[in-house]
Short mmCIF file of C-alpha atoms in Angstrom, two decimals:
data_model
loop_
_atom_site.label_atom_id
_atom_site.label_comp_id
_atom_site.label_asym_id
_atom_site.label_seq_id
_atom_site.Cartn_x
_atom_site.Cartn_y
_atom_site.Cartn_z
CA MET A 1267 23.83 -87.44 162.45
CA ASP A 1268 21.43 -86.60 159.55
CA ARG A 1269 19.96 -84.38 161.50
CA PRO A 1270 22.37 -82.02 162.53
CA LEU A 1271 23.67 -81.72 159.54
CA ALA A 1272 20.49 -80.98 157.61
CA ALA A 1273 19.86 -77.69 160.41
CA ALA A 1274 23.63 -76.95 159.28
CA LEU A 1275 22.79 -76.90 155.61
CA THR A 1276 19.59 -75.15 156.30
CA LEU A 1277 21.45 -72.71 158.62
CA LEU A 1278 24.12 -72.43 156.01
CA LEU A 1279 21.30 -71.97 152.98
CA CYS A 1280 19.78 -69.33 155.15
CA VAL A 1281 22.59 -67.27 155.67
CA ALA A 1282 23.70 -67.38 151.78
CA ALA A 1283 20.27 -66.31 150.83
CA GLN A 1284 20.69 -63.60 153.34
CA LYS A 1285 24.18 -62.42 151.78
CA ALA A 1286 22.47 -63.21 148.46
CA GLY A 1287 19.53 -60.71 148.84
CA GLY A 1288 21.75 -58.41 150.94
CA GLN A 1289 23.68 -57.79 147.30
CA MET A 1290 20.44 -57.90 145.68
CA ALA A 1291 19.35 -54.79 147.79
CA ARG A 1292 22.53 -53.13 147.43
CA ALA A 1293 22.62 -53.67 143.70
CA ASP A 1294 18.80 -52.57 143.62
CA GLY A 1295 19.94 -49.46 145.61
CA GLU A 1296 22.14 -48.56 143.20
CA ARG A 1297 19.90 -48.24 140.70
CA LYS A 1298 17.11 -46.76 142.69
CA GLN A 1299 16.95 -44.79 145.42
CA SER A 1300 14.43 -46.68 147.79
CA PRO A 1301 14.56 -50.10 147.68
CA HIS A 1302 11.22 -52.38 148.30
CA PRO A 1303 10.73 -53.52 151.74
CA SER A 1304 9.92 -57.13 150.23
CA ALA A 1305 13.32 -57.10 149.28
CA LEU A 1306 14.51 -56.83 152.53
CA LYS A 1307 12.06 -59.09 154.55
CA ALA A 1308 13.00 -61.75 151.82
CA GLY A 1309 16.71 -61.78 153.06
CA ARG A 1310 15.79 -62.57 156.62
CA CYS A 1311 16.25 -65.48 158.50
CA SER A 1312 13.54 -66.22 161.19
CA TYR A 1313 14.75 -69.57 162.63
CA THR A 1314 16.88 -70.67 165.50
CA PHE A 1315 18.78 -73.79 165.46
CA ILE A 1316 20.41 -75.70 168.25
CA VAL A 1317 23.31 -77.67 166.57
CA PRO A 1318 25.28 -79.70 169.60
CA GLN A 1319 28.84 -79.36 169.52
CA GLN A 1320 30.49 -82.03 167.39
CA LYS A 1321 34.03 -82.55 165.32
CA ILE A 1322 32.98 -82.96 162.11
CA ALA A 1323 35.89 -83.92 159.47
CA GLY A 1324 35.37 -83.57 155.96
CA ALA A 1325 32.77 -81.85 153.65
CA LEU A 1326 29.62 -81.04 155.38
CA CYS A 1327 27.17 -79.81 152.67
CA SER A 1328 27.20 -78.53 148.84
CA ASN A 1329 25.73 -75.57 147.83
CA THR A 1330 23.25 -75.98 144.91
CA GLN A 1331 22.33 -72.97 144.37
CA PRO A 1332 23.91 -71.24 141.04
CA PRO A 1333 26.97 -69.42 141.70
CA THR A 1334 26.28 -65.59 142.49
CA ALA A 1335 27.99 -62.53 140.79
CA ASN A 1336 30.79 -61.05 143.23
CA GLN A 1337 31.53 -57.49 143.65
CA SER A 1338 34.07 -57.00 141.02
CA ASP A 1339 31.63 -57.82 138.29
CA VAL A 1340 29.24 -56.08 139.12
CA ALA A 1341 31.41 -52.93 139.84
CA ALA A 1342 33.22 -53.62 136.07
CA LEU A 1343 29.32 -53.67 135.08
CA ARG A 1344 28.29 -50.49 136.77
CA SER A 1345 30.89 -48.81 135.04
CA GLU A 1346 30.85 -50.50 131.65
CA LEU A 1347 26.74 -48.40 131.87
CA GLN A 1348 28.17 -45.36 133.13
CA ARG A 1349 30.96 -45.63 130.10
CA GLN A 1350 28.12 -46.55 127.71
CA GLN A 1351 25.66 -43.86 129.42
CA GLU A 1352 28.51 -40.80 128.97
CA GLN A 1353 28.91 -42.10 125.46
CA LEU A 1354 25.23 -41.76 124.57
CA GLU A 1355 25.34 -38.21 126.22
CA LYS A 1356 27.81 -37.35 124.35
CA LEU A 1357 26.52 -38.48 121.22
CA GLN A 1358 23.38 -36.80 122.03
CA ARG A 1359 25.31 -33.70 122.53
CA GLN A 1360 26.80 -34.24 119.51
CA LEU A 1361 23.73 -34.91 117.61
CA ASP A 1362 22.12 -31.87 119.16
CA TYR A 1363 25.55 -29.52 117.66
CA GLU A 1364 25.27 -31.27 114.23
CA GLY A 1365 21.34 -30.42 114.25
CA SER A 1366 21.84 -26.44 115.29
CA LEU A 1367 24.74 -26.36 112.50
CA ALA A 1368 22.32 -27.99 110.15
CA THR A 1369 19.69 -25.13 111.17
CA GLU A 1370 22.54 -22.51 110.81
CA VAL A 1371 23.66 -23.96 107.25
CA ARG A 1372 19.65 -23.62 106.18
CA ALA A 1373 19.46 -20.29 107.25
CA LEU A 1374 22.59 -19.01 105.91
CA ARG A 1375 21.48 -20.74 102.35
CA GLU A 1376 18.30 -18.91 102.80
CA ASP A 1377 20.08 -15.56 103.56
CA SER A 1378 22.38 -16.68 100.66
CA ASP A 1379 19.61 -16.81 98.16
CA GLY A 1380 17.84 -13.62 99.54
CA THR A 1381 21.20 -12.00 99.07
CA ASN A 1382 21.70 -12.92 95.36
CA SER A 1383 17.72 -12.43 94.31
CA ARG A 1384 18.46 -8.46 95.79
CA VAL A 1385 21.64 -8.43 93.94
CA ALA A 1386 20.39 -9.34 90.74
CA GLN A 1387 17.79 -7.12 91.47
CA LEU A 1388 20.25 -3.84 92.27
CA TYR A 1389 22.57 -5.39 88.51
CA ALA A 1390 19.28 -5.65 86.71
CA GLN A 1391 18.21 -1.78 87.77
CA LEU A 1392 22.14 -0.30 87.45
CA LEU A 1393 21.76 -1.61 84.06
CA ARG A 1394 18.37 0.02 83.49
CA GLU A 1395 19.97 3.44 84.65
CA VAL A 1396 23.32 3.21 82.59
CA THR A 1397 20.93 2.28 79.71
CA HIS A 1398 19.01 5.44 80.45
CA LYS A 1399 21.68 7.30 80.98
CA LYS A 1400 23.36 6.11 77.58
CA GLU A 1401 19.98 7.26 75.79
CA GLN A 1402 19.97 10.69 77.59
CA ALA A 1403 23.53 11.24 76.66
CA LEU A 1404 22.81 10.27 72.71
CA GLU A 1405 20.09 12.70 72.73
CA ASN A 1406 22.03 15.49 74.15
CA GLN A 1407 24.37 15.04 71.61
CA ARG A 1408 21.71 14.80 68.88
CA LEU A 1409 19.94 17.71 70.47
CA GLU A 1410 23.41 19.88 70.56
CA GLY A 1411 23.96 19.09 66.82
CA LEU A 1412 20.64 20.38 66.22
CA LEU A 1413 21.27 23.55 67.92
CA LEU A 1414 24.82 24.10 66.07
CA ASN A 1415 22.67 23.63 62.74
CA ALA A 1416 20.65 25.62 63.67
CA THR A 1417 23.31 28.29 64.63
CA THR A 1418 24.92 27.60 61.25
CA GLN A 1419 22.02 28.09 59.37
CA ALA A 1420 21.05 31.00 61.26
CA LEU A 1421 24.86 32.47 60.67
CA GLN A 1422 24.04 31.45 56.68
CA VAL A 1423 21.01 33.67 56.80
CA THR A 1424 22.26 36.59 58.50
CA SER A 1425 25.35 36.37 55.97
CA SER A 1426 22.84 35.54 52.79
CA TYR A 1427 20.53 38.62 54.09
CA ARG A 1428 23.73 41.26 54.27
CA ASP A 1429 24.99 40.02 51.03
CA LEU A 1430 21.69 40.90 49.89
CA GLU A 1431 21.92 44.20 51.10
CA LYS A 1432 25.00 44.78 49.50
CA LYS A 1433 23.45 43.75 46.24
CA TYR A 1434 20.65 46.05 46.39
CA GLY A 1435 23.12 48.84 47.04
CA GLU A 1436 25.16 47.84 44.18
CA LEU A 1437 22.23 47.51 42.12
CA THR A 1438 20.66 51.26 43.54
CA SER A 1439 24.07 52.70 42.65
CA MET A 1440 24.82 51.28 39.15
CA MET A 1441 21.18 52.28 38.37
CA SER A 1442 22.00 55.92 39.59
CA SER A 1443 25.06 55.65 37.99
CA GLN A 1444 23.58 54.76 34.67
CA ASN A 1445 21.16 57.46 34.80
CA GLN A 1446 23.40 59.94 35.53
CA PHE A 1447 25.56 58.90 32.56
CA ILE A 1448 22.22 58.35 30.36
CA ALA A 1449 21.21 62.12 31.04
CA LYS A 1450 25.14 63.06 30.53
CA LEU A 1451 24.48 61.58 26.84
CA GLU A 1452 21.35 63.23 26.30
CA LYS A 1453 23.20 66.83 27.05
CA GLN A 1454 26.19 65.72 24.82
CA CYS A 1455 23.79 64.67 21.69
CA GLN A 1456 22.18 68.26 21.86
CA CYS A 1457 25.30 70.19 21.70
CA ARG A 1458 26.91 68.05 18.93
CA ASP A 1459 26.16 67.63 15.28
CA SER A 1460 25.20 64.87 13.41
CA SER A 1461 27.92 62.78 13.36
CA GLN A 1462 28.91 63.38 17.07
CA PRO A 1463 26.11 61.12 18.49
CA SER A 1464 27.12 58.38 16.71
CA LEU A 1465 30.18 58.36 18.96
CA ALA A 1466 28.47 59.06 22.12
CA MET A 1467 26.08 55.91 21.24
CA THR A 1468 29.33 54.06 21.50
CA GLU A 1469 29.74 54.32 25.50
CA PRO A 1470 26.48 52.72 26.59
CA PRO A 1471 28.05 49.21 25.78
CA LYS A 1472 30.98 49.97 28.28
CA SER A 1473 28.34 50.69 30.41
CA HIS A 1474 27.32 47.00 30.31
CA ASN A 1475 31.10 46.26 30.57
CA ASP A 1476 31.26 48.07 34.00
CA GLU A 1477 28.03 45.94 34.81
CA ARG A 1478 29.63 43.09 34.39
CA HIS A 1479 32.71 44.48 36.16
CA ASN A 1480 30.67 45.15 39.15
CA ASP A 1481 29.06 41.93 39.33
CA SER A 1482 32.92 40.87 39.85
CA ILE A 1483 33.24 42.52 43.08
CA ARG A 1484 29.84 42.18 44.56
CA ASP A 1485 31.30 40.31 47.58
CA VAL A 1486 33.44 42.92 49.08
CA GLN A 1487 33.60 42.93 52.58
CA ARG A 1488 32.41 46.14 53.58
CA ASP A 1489 29.40 48.39 54.58
CA GLN A 1490 28.09 49.59 51.09
CA SER A 1491 24.91 51.19 52.49
CA ALA A 1492 26.40 54.94 51.53
CA PRO A 1493 25.42 56.80 48.49
CA SER A 1494 27.72 56.59 45.18
CA HIS A 1495 30.16 59.34 44.48
CA GLN A 1496 28.80 61.72 41.93
CA PRO A 1497 31.00 62.46 38.78
CA GLN A 1498 32.97 65.55 39.74
CA GLU A 1499 32.48 67.46 36.14
CA LYS A 1500 31.19 66.83 32.74
CA THR A 1501 32.97 66.38 29.41
CA HIS A 1502 32.17 68.62 26.84
CA GLY A 1503 35.21 68.30 25.03
CA ASP A 1504 36.98 65.14 23.14
CA PRO A 1505 34.89 61.94 23.22
CA SER A 1506 37.80 60.10 24.24
CA LEU A 1507 37.29 61.47 27.31
CA LEU A 1508 34.21 59.92 28.16
CA PRO A 1509 35.24 56.23 29.66
CA SER A 1510 37.48 57.96 32.37
CA THR A 1511 33.98 59.88 33.62
CA THR A 1512 32.40 56.09 33.78
CA SER A 1513 35.03 54.35 35.43
CA PRO A 1514 34.37 51.90 37.74
CA PRO A 1515 35.94 53.11 40.87
CA THR A 1516 34.50 56.61 41.02
CA GLU A 1517 30.83 54.72 39.86
CA LEU A 1518 31.24 52.42 42.63
CA PRO A 1519 29.80 53.08 45.95
CA PHE A 1520 33.43 53.12 47.76
CA VAL A 1521 33.33 54.77 50.78
CA GLY A 1522 36.05 56.02 52.87
CA PHE A 1523 38.44 56.02 49.53
CA PRO A 1524 41.49 58.54 49.72
CA VAL A 1525 41.53 61.16 47.19
CA THR A 1526 44.29 59.46 44.43
CA LYS A 1527 46.10 60.19 41.56
CA SER A 1528 44.64 57.19 39.76
CA PRO A 1529 41.35 55.03 40.60
CA GLY A 1530 43.43 51.69 40.16
CA PRO A 1531 43.11 48.74 40.63
CA TRP A 1532 46.24 47.89 42.08
CA ARG A 1533 48.06 44.67 42.39
CA ASP A 1534 48.38 45.53 46.02
CA CYS A 1535 49.12 47.99 48.67
CA GLN A 1536 52.98 47.81 48.25
CA HIS A 1537 51.84 48.78 44.54
CA VAL A 1538 49.26 51.76 45.75
CA LEU A 1539 52.48 53.51 47.89
CA ASP A 1540 55.18 52.99 45.26
CA SER A 1541 52.38 55.02 42.43
CA GLY A 1542 52.68 57.80 44.85
CA GLU A 1543 49.58 57.15 47.30
CA THR A 1544 51.02 57.78 50.97
CA THR A 1545 47.49 57.89 52.58
CA SER A 1546 45.79 54.69 54.37
CA GLY A 1547 42.40 53.68 53.35
CA ILE A 1548 40.49 51.89 51.42
CA TYR A 1549 41.65 50.99 47.48
CA LEU A 1550 40.66 48.60 44.87
CA LEU A 1551 42.83 45.79 44.31
CA ARG A 1552 42.90 43.56 41.20
CA LEU A 1553 44.41 40.25 41.50
CA GLN A 1554 46.88 39.29 38.58
CA SER A 1555 46.97 35.35 39.17
CA ALA A 1556 43.43 35.24 39.20
CA ASN A 1557 41.93 38.24 37.81
CA ARG A 1558 39.93 39.13 40.96
CA LEU A 1559 39.00 42.47 42.12
CA PHE A 1560 38.39 43.10 45.70
CA GLN A 1561 38.59 45.73 47.90
CA ALA A 1562 41.33 46.13 51.33
CA TRP A 1563 42.63 48.56 53.35
CA CYS A 1564 46.36 49.87 52.85
CA GLU A 1565 48.03 50.67 55.70
CA GLN A 1566 50.79 53.41 54.50
CA SER A 1567 51.66 54.90 57.91
CA GLN A 1568 53.30 51.89 59.89
CA ALA A 1569 56.79 50.26 59.19
CA GLN A 1570 57.50 51.84 55.90
CA GLY A 1571 53.72 51.43 54.51
CA GLY A 1572 52.64 49.16 51.91
CA TRP A 1573 50.97 46.77 54.18
CA THR A 1574 47.74 44.86 52.77
CA VAL A 1575 45.27 44.65 56.07
CA ILE A 1576 44.30 41.28 56.06
CA GLN A 1577 42.41 41.36 59.51
CA ARG A 1578 41.52 43.87 62.07
CA ARG A 1579 39.96 43.62 65.57
CA GLN A 1580 39.27 46.96 67.50
CA ASP A 1581 35.46 47.27 69.18
CA GLY A 1582 34.10 43.72 68.64
CA SER A 1583 31.29 45.57 66.08
CA VAL A 1584 31.66 42.04 64.38
CA ASN A 1585 30.75 38.74 65.01
CA PHE A 1586 34.23 36.12 63.80
CA PHE A 1587 32.37 33.17 64.95
CA ARG A 1588 31.38 32.13 61.38
CA THR A 1589 31.55 29.52 58.81
CA TRP A 1590 34.41 27.99 56.80
CA GLU A 1591 32.07 29.87 53.46
CA GLN A 1592 32.30 33.39 55.15
CA TYR A 1593 35.90 32.66 56.20
CA LYS A 1594 36.96 31.93 52.44
CA GLN A 1595 35.18 34.90 51.12
CA GLY A 1596 35.85 37.51 53.76
CA PHE A 1597 33.00 39.83 55.94
CA GLY A 1598 32.83 42.87 58.21
CA ASN A 1599 33.61 46.47 57.53
CA LEU A 1600 36.69 47.72 55.87
CA ASN A 1601 36.62 50.84 57.93
CA GLY A 1602 36.37 48.57 60.80
CA GLU A 1603 36.44 45.24 61.79
CA TYR A 1604 36.81 42.72 59.12
CA TRP A 1605 38.29 39.59 57.48
CA LEU A 1606 39.64 40.05 54.00
CA GLY A 1607 38.76 36.34 53.03
CA LEU A 1608 41.34 32.95 52.55
CA GLU A 1609 40.56 32.93 48.97
CA HIS A 1610 42.16 36.51 48.37
CA LEU A 1611 45.01 35.73 50.74
CA TYR A 1612 46.02 32.72 48.76
CA TRP A 1613 46.04 34.61 45.38
CA LEU A 1614 47.75 37.41 47.01
CA THR A 1615 50.39 35.38 48.38
CA GLN A 1616 50.59 33.32 45.04
CA GLN A 1617 52.00 36.99 43.30
CA ALA A 1618 55.03 37.19 45.06
CA LYS A 1619 56.72 36.47 48.36
CA HIS A 1620 54.61 38.24 51.37
CA LYS A 1621 55.75 38.49 54.93
CA LEU A 1622 53.52 39.04 57.84
CA ARG A 1623 53.25 41.90 60.83
CA VAL A 1624 50.89 41.10 63.61
CA VAL A 1625 50.32 44.55 65.50
CA LEU A 1626 49.10 44.05 69.30
CA GLU A 1627 47.44 46.66 71.66
CA ASP A 1628 46.49 46.05 75.58
CA TRP A 1629 44.05 47.89 77.41
CA GLN A 1630 47.17 50.12 79.17
CA GLY A 1631 48.09 51.21 75.47
CA ARG A 1632 51.28 49.11 74.70
CA GLN A 1633 51.86 48.12 71.52
CA VAL A 1634 53.86 45.26 70.32
CA PHE A 1635 54.26 43.80 66.72
CA ALA A 1636 55.55 39.99 65.87
CA GLU A 1637 56.92 39.69 61.96
CA TYR A 1638 57.54 37.04 60.19
CA ASP A 1639 59.85 37.00 57.17
CA SER A 1640 57.27 34.77 54.90
CA PHE A 1641 53.83 34.16 54.63
CA HIS A 1642 51.56 32.40 52.27
CA LEU A 1643 48.58 29.89 51.92
CA GLU A 1644 48.33 26.80 50.55
CA PRO A 1645 45.05 26.25 48.04
CA GLU A 1646 41.41 25.32 49.53
CA SER A 1647 41.95 21.70 48.62
CA ASP A 1648 44.79 22.01 51.28
CA TRP A 1649 42.13 23.58 53.68
CA TYR A 1650 44.50 26.89 53.46
CA ARG A 1651 47.36 25.52 55.32
CA LEU A 1652 49.21 28.18 56.93
CA ARG A 1653 53.41 28.58 55.73
CA LEU A 1654 55.30 30.69 58.02
CA GLY A 1655 59.18 32.17 58.10
CA GLN A 1656 61.41 33.04 61.01
CA TYR A 1657 60.25 35.42 63.91
CA HIS A 1658 61.46 38.80 65.02
CA GLY A 1659 59.24 41.33 67.02
CA ASN A 1660 58.99 42.21 70.39
CA ALA A 1661 55.52 40.16 70.99
CA GLY A 1662 56.81 36.90 71.39
CA ASP A 1663 56.03 34.17 68.65
CA SER A 1664 52.59 32.76 69.41
CA LEU A 1665 52.08 31.97 65.81
CA SER A 1666 55.00 29.49 64.77
CA TRP A 1667 52.90 26.78 66.95
CA HIS A 1668 50.28 27.03 64.28
CA ASN A 1669 52.79 26.85 61.41
CA ASN A 1670 51.75 24.21 58.79
CA LYS A 1671 48.41 23.78 60.12
CA ALA A 1672 45.02 23.62 58.51
CA PHE A 1673 41.99 26.47 58.68
CA THR A 1674 39.45 24.86 61.41
CA THR A 1675 35.92 26.53 61.67
CA LEU A 1676 32.96 25.45 63.58
CA ASP A 1677 31.81 23.51 60.01
CA ARG A 1678 35.28 22.41 59.07
CA ASP A 1679 37.17 20.41 61.78
CA LYS A 1680 40.56 20.37 60.35
CA ASP A 1681 42.85 20.50 63.86
CA GLY A 1682 44.61 18.12 65.73
CA TYR A 1683 42.30 18.05 68.78
CA ALA A 1684 39.95 15.63 69.20
CA GLY A 1685 37.01 17.61 69.59
CA ASN A 1686 36.63 20.87 67.24
CA CYS A 1687 38.55 23.70 68.22
CA ALA A 1688 36.88 26.08 66.90
CA HIS A 1689 34.03 25.65 69.05
CA TYR A 1690 35.77 25.98 71.82
CA GLN A 1691 37.93 29.36 70.94
CA LYS A 1692 34.36 30.89 69.28
CA GLY A 1693 36.35 31.66 66.07
CA GLY A 1694 38.22 30.52 62.66
CA TRP A 1695 42.03 29.82 62.98
CA TRP A 1696 44.96 27.92 62.26
CA TYR A 1697 43.95 25.61 64.73
CA HIS A 1698 46.67 22.73 66.64
CA VAL A 1699 45.87 21.38 69.70
CA CYS A 1700 43.95 24.26 70.32
CA ALA A 1701 45.87 27.29 70.39
CA HIS A 1702 48.56 29.99 71.41
CA SER A 1703 46.89 32.74 69.65
CA ASN A 1704 43.55 33.76 68.86
CA LEU A 1705 42.85 36.91 67.24
CA ASN A 1706 39.56 35.56 65.89
CA GLY A 1707 37.86 34.72 69.26
CA VAL A 1708 35.45 37.10 71.00
CA TRP A 1709 36.37 40.62 71.97
CA TYR A 1710 36.25 40.84 75.75
CA ARG A 1711 35.96 44.53 77.20
CA GLY A 1712 38.54 45.34 79.87
CA GLY A 1713 41.30 42.83 79.35
CA HIS A 1714 41.08 39.52 81.44
CA TYR A 1715 37.88 37.78 81.22
CA ARG A 1716 36.24 34.93 82.77
CA SER A 1717 34.97 32.13 80.23
CA ARG A 1718 34.45 28.42 80.61
CA TYR A 1719 37.33 28.25 77.84
CA GLN A 1720 40.09 30.55 76.54
CA ASP A 1721 38.19 32.22 73.64
CA GLY A 1722 39.15 35.79 73.85
CA VAL A 1723 41.15 37.87 71.19
CA TYR A 1724 44.89 36.64 72.84
CA TRP A 1725 48.30 36.33 71.98
CA ALA A 1726 49.89 34.07 74.76
CA GLU A 1727 53.58 35.28 74.66
CA PHE A 1728 51.32 38.43 75.23
CA HIS A 1729 49.32 38.84 78.45
CA GLY A 1730 48.64 34.84 78.15
CA GLY A 1731 45.66 33.34 76.96
CA SER A 1732 43.17 34.85 79.68
CA TYR A 1733 43.72 38.03 78.64
CA SER A 1734 41.55 39.56 75.58
CA LEU A 1735 43.30 42.22 73.74
CA LYS A 1736 42.16 45.80 73.06
CA ARG A 1737 43.43 46.30 69.17
CA VAL A 1738 45.18 43.76 67.02
CA SER A 1739 45.43 43.87 63.08
CA MET A 1740 47.16 41.52 60.53
CA MET A 1741 48.83 42.82 57.36
CA ILE A 1742 51.13 41.37 54.76
CA LYS A 1743 53.61 42.97 52.11
CA PRO A 1744 56.03 41.80 49.37
CA SER A 1745 59.27 40.94 51.40
#
């Protein structure tokens, strides 16, 4: 009984070992592609047992081997390993992705640092260029100021030279007149008795008075280069007639004087007309309010006469781009283009209420006029501010816009514009911001002109600001 039981147990153990070897071989086959041959040999059983048939009741044997893993556990283990492998691969991919992100972030940071450095360089370069441009602008302004000062000084030197020429002409004429007067006195002394020379010798002091009288009109604005008028006749009669032969108007070199009944001086050109002088020309005027002598052209042929011409443009022979002092004292040629002078205008309009007439002519010969029923200037302390009355005429009103405005020149900026209107308009005028009229501008030939600024001789209501008129004149008379 014991031998068959032992054989059965041995067979059972062999079969169990073979199953276990087969399961292990399958498990290893899942891990490896080629199983080891010794593993297959270990699972084989080469024993042959002959077991007699017998009826066995009850337990025959017990398995002393440890319990083997079943198939479900192996499958669970396999799935768990696979899941962990997938998680490991997923973590590896995520790690690679985060590594690439970190690399890109580092590259972006490097690019950002380079960009910031470049921006800083560009900003520094821009700052240097702006500073350089500002320095250039300041240098240009300084050079413009120097050029303007040089131009002003050149104009002043030119004006001084002309004044010296006038004074030289006056002195030459005065010396000639005194020599003639002395020669006349010598001839008179030879014809008189011993009592008469004493009367004749009293005349030279009047000659000295004439010299002081001549000094008071040394600023007359016209060409004084022509020779002086000679005395018309000698006086051999009463000595009381001698002063008339040495009257200042006939001795001074006033070229272009009309033949008059009286040498003057007159209060204004209306006084000249009232005195019976109806010829247009240059007359000597005396300002009663200021006791000043000056010359002016009296226009007696227009609008009932009696007009004192204060400004005239006709051929561009005189430069009207002048300084304040020149506009104050006057300049030009009384036979042609000239400006009478702001100071003379002020004192003239202080004597009586005056009206203004502006006469304009274009290059086609058309003449128009503008009149204002009142006209006067404020004193220099108020920059010769313009005061105008009501307008009437056929030229259009281009001066009322300048009413109550101060006079402006290139060296005295009194206009309402941020810059200097006189600089752009090339003249002196009662500028506002800037002008509707500019009769002291540049005289352009032919009418329409091309310039960077509207700097011609224009009247905006008559042909506009880009048309330079051929002839203009401003004249006043008591109203």
